């Protein structure tokens, strides 16, 4: 079974930084798509960042230049480095993985992904 376990969330002040980690098992990143999503109560899950074949990355416009997605294949860990955090970044953050070779705008769509973690909360105060 594929398992994804997020960690690294917490509470920070605006302008601060956090690094989220997602340890995965039963899954091998070999250019398949992996991503980070976030969700606040009453809203749809939003694609934040994704990494696909060749290490190609995509970001939602609101986090470009502030967030960086990366994957350590040897350690089976997906990361999301978040800097210059804003109160509007407050959300539950989820990592996701799929065995498809998706590459394109669809990698920021939740429907692309089959496997999900349980989430880690990020709270940014002003």
mmCIF file of C-alpha atoms in Angstrom:
data_model
loop_
_atom_site.group_PDB
_atom_site.id
_atom_site.type_symbol
_atom_site.label_atom_id
_atom_site.label_comp_id
_atom_site.label_asym_id
_atom_site.label_seq_id
_atom_site.Cartn_x
_atom_site.Cartn_y
_atom_site.Cartn_z
ATOM 1 C CA UNK A 1 0.000 0.000 0.000
ATOM 2 C CA UNK A 2 1.085 3.538 -0.703
ATOM 3 C CA UNK A 3 1.433 5.675 2.395
ATOM 4 C CA UNK A 4 2.145 9.391 2.575
ATOM 5 C CA UNK A 5 2.871 11.031 5.925
ATOM 6 C CA UNK A 6 3.232 14.804 6.214
ATOM 7 C CA UNK A 7 5.081 16.673 8.934
ATOM 8 C CA UNK A 8 6.560 20.086 9.571
ATOM 9 C CA UNK A 9 3.449 22.184 9.933
ATOM 10 C CA UNK A 10 3.047 24.687 12.727
ATOM 11 C CA UNK A 11 2.347 28.278 13.667
ATOM 12 C CA UNK A 12 4.527 31.122 12.433
ATOM 13 C CA UNK A 13 4.316 34.861 12.083
ATOM 14 C CA UNK A 14 3.921 36.533 8.723
ATOM 15 C CA UNK A 15 7.230 36.673 6.910
ATOM 16 C CA UNK A 16 8.440 33.468 8.497
ATOM 17 C CA UNK A 17 9.369 30.150 6.953
ATOM 18 C CA UNK A 18 8.442 26.500 7.287
ATOM 19 C CA UNK A 19 9.532 23.327 5.548
ATOM 20 C CA UNK A 20 6.952 20.616 5.098
ATOM 21 C CA UNK A 21 8.015 17.014 4.599
ATOM 22 C CA UNK A 22 6.105 14.086 3.179
ATOM 23 C CA UNK A 23 7.588 10.654 3.777
ATOM 24 C CA UNK A 24 6.296 8.126 1.291
ATOM 25 C CA UNK A 25 6.369 4.337 1.159
ATOM 26 C CA UNK A 26 5.045 1.774 -1.286
ATOM 27 C CA UNK A 27 5.691 4.313 -4.025
ATOM 28 C CA UNK A 28 8.716 5.247 -6.111
ATOM 29 C CA UNK A 29 9.182 8.668 -7.552
ATOM 30 C CA UNK A 30 10.523 8.004 -11.043
ATOM 31 C CA UNK A 31 9.261 11.093 -12.768
ATOM 32 C CA UNK A 32 5.668 10.420 -11.777
ATOM 33 C CA UNK A 33 3.782 13.400 -10.453
ATOM 34 C CA UNK A 34 3.770 14.445 -6.841
ATOM 35 C CA UNK A 35 2.250 17.558 -5.382
ATOM 36 C CA UNK A 36 1.283 19.696 -2.424
ATOM 37 C CA UNK A 37 -2.247 20.923 -1.920
ATOM 38 C CA UNK A 38 -3.923 23.052 0.716
ATOM 39 C CA UNK A 39 -7.447 23.449 1.970
ATOM 40 C CA UNK A 40 -9.332 25.744 4.324
ATOM 41 C CA UNK A 41 -12.781 25.022 5.737
ATOM 42 C CA UNK A 42 -15.550 25.488 3.200
ATOM 43 C CA UNK A 43 -13.191 25.788 0.257
ATOM 44 C CA UNK A 44 -12.011 23.376 -2.394
ATOM 45 C CA UNK A 45 -8.589 21.806 -2.196
ATOM 46 C CA UNK A 46 -6.103 24.016 -4.029
ATOM 47 C CA UNK A 47 -3.020 22.814 -5.860
ATOM 48 C CA UNK A 48 0.030 24.667 -4.544
ATOM 49 C CA UNK A 49 3.017 22.984 -6.194
ATOM 50 C CA UNK A 50 3.830 19.892 -8.192
ATOM 51 C CA UNK A 51 6.895 18.090 -9.437
ATOM 52 C CA UNK A 52 6.892 15.811 -12.453
ATOM 53 C CA UNK A 53 9.224 14.086 -14.887
ATOM 54 C CA UNK A 54 12.690 15.484 -15.062
ATOM 55 C CA UNK A 55 12.105 17.458 -11.904
ATOM 56 C CA UNK A 56 9.855 19.879 -13.735
ATOM 57 C CA UNK A 57 7.905 22.018 -11.259
ATOM 58 C CA UNK A 58 4.684 23.989 -11.355
ATOM 59 C CA UNK A 59 3.291 26.460 -8.839
ATOM 60 C CA UNK A 60 0.061 28.297 -8.312
ATOM 61 C CA UNK A 61 0.625 31.986 -8.988
ATOM 62 C CA UNK A 62 0.113 33.034 -5.369
ATOM 63 C CA UNK A 63 3.176 31.111 -4.146
ATOM 64 C CA UNK A 64 5.598 31.603 -7.040
ATOM 65 C CA UNK A 65 8.919 32.910 -5.787
ATOM 66 C CA UNK A 66 8.064 31.996 -2.185
ATOM 67 C CA UNK A 67 7.567 28.205 -2.163
ATOM 68 C CA UNK A 68 9.858 25.510 -3.533
ATOM 69 C CA UNK A 69 8.920 21.874 -4.080
ATOM 70 C CA UNK A 70 11.587 19.181 -4.186
ATOM 71 C CA UNK A 71 11.900 15.432 -3.831
ATOM 72 C CA UNK A 72 14.658 13.273 -2.404
ATOM 73 C CA UNK A 73 14.252 9.960 -4.190
ATOM 74 C CA UNK A 74 16.915 8.246 -2.096
ATOM 75 C CA UNK A 75 15.145 9.221 1.109
ATOM 76 C CA UNK A 76 11.598 8.847 -0.260
ATOM 77 C CA UNK A 77 10.652 12.303 0.931
ATOM 78 C CA UNK A 78 8.810 15.162 -0.750
ATOM 79 C CA UNK A 79 9.443 18.668 0.560
ATOM 80 C CA UNK A 80 7.789 22.050 0.385
ATOM 81 C CA UNK A 81 9.990 24.935 1.488
ATOM 82 C CA UNK A 82 7.790 27.907 2.300
ATOM 83 C CA UNK A 83 9.215 31.392 2.819
ATOM 84 C CA UNK A 84 7.735 34.869 3.216
ATOM 85 C CA UNK A 85 4.611 33.272 4.613
ATOM 86 C CA UNK A 86 1.390 35.273 4.627
ATOM 87 C CA UNK A 87 -1.785 34.901 6.693
ATOM 88 C CA UNK A 88 -3.585 33.763 3.538
ATOM 89 C CA UNK A 89 -1.240 30.749 3.396
ATOM 90 C CA UNK A 90 -2.983 29.393 6.505
ATOM 91 C CA UNK A 91 -4.479 26.011 5.628
ATOM 92 C CA UNK A 92 -4.219 22.275 6.014
ATOM 93 C CA UNK A 93 -1.498 21.125 3.654
ATOM 94 C CA UNK A 94 -1.620 17.718 1.964
ATOM 95 C CA UNK A 95 0.888 15.860 -0.122
ATOM 96 C CA UNK A 96 -0.287 13.750 -3.020
ATOM 97 C CA UNK A 97 1.181 11.223 -5.423
ATOM 98 C CA UNK A 98 0.166 9.371 -8.532
ATOM 99 C CA UNK A 99 1.734 6.824 -10.843
ATOM 100 C CA UNK A 100 0.637 8.647 -13.957
ATOM 101 C CA UNK A 101 3.042 10.551 -16.166
ATOM 102 C CA UNK A 102 0.918 13.679 -15.998
ATOM 103 C CA UNK A 103 2.748 16.844 -16.861
ATOM 104 C CA UNK A 104 0.960 20.091 -17.485
ATOM 105 C CA UNK A 105 -1.574 22.268 -15.759
ATOM 106 C CA UNK A 106 -3.426 19.161 -14.623
ATOM 107 C CA UNK A 107 -0.747 18.408 -12.046
ATOM 108 C CA UNK A 108 -2.273 21.137 -9.893
ATOM 109 C CA UNK A 109 -5.695 19.472 -10.034
ATOM 110 C CA UNK A 110 -6.668 17.227 -7.129
ATOM 111 C CA UNK A 111 -8.392 14.814 -9.499
ATOM 112 C CA UNK A 112 -4.997 13.883 -10.977
ATOM 113 C CA UNK A 113 -3.855 12.186 -7.783
ATOM 114 C CA UNK A 114 -4.764 8.822 -6.356
ATOM 115 C CA UNK A 115 -2.752 8.814 -3.146
ATOM 116 C CA UNK A 116 -3.043 11.360 -0.316
ATOM 117 C CA UNK A 117 -1.559 12.026 3.080
ATOM 118 C CA UNK A 118 -3.522 12.988 6.171
ATOM 119 C CA UNK A 119 -2.428 16.624 6.165
ATOM 120 C CA UNK A 120 -0.441 18.992 8.357
ATOM 121 C CA UNK A 121 -1.735 22.339 9.595
ATOM 122 C CA UNK A 122 0.032 25.587 8.772
ATOM 123 C CA UNK A 123 -1.091 28.741 10.586
ATOM 124 C CA UNK A 124 0.376 32.136 9.750
ATOM 125 C CA UNK A 125 -0.444 35.037 12.041
ATOM 126 C CA UNK A 126 -0.214 38.694 11.118
#
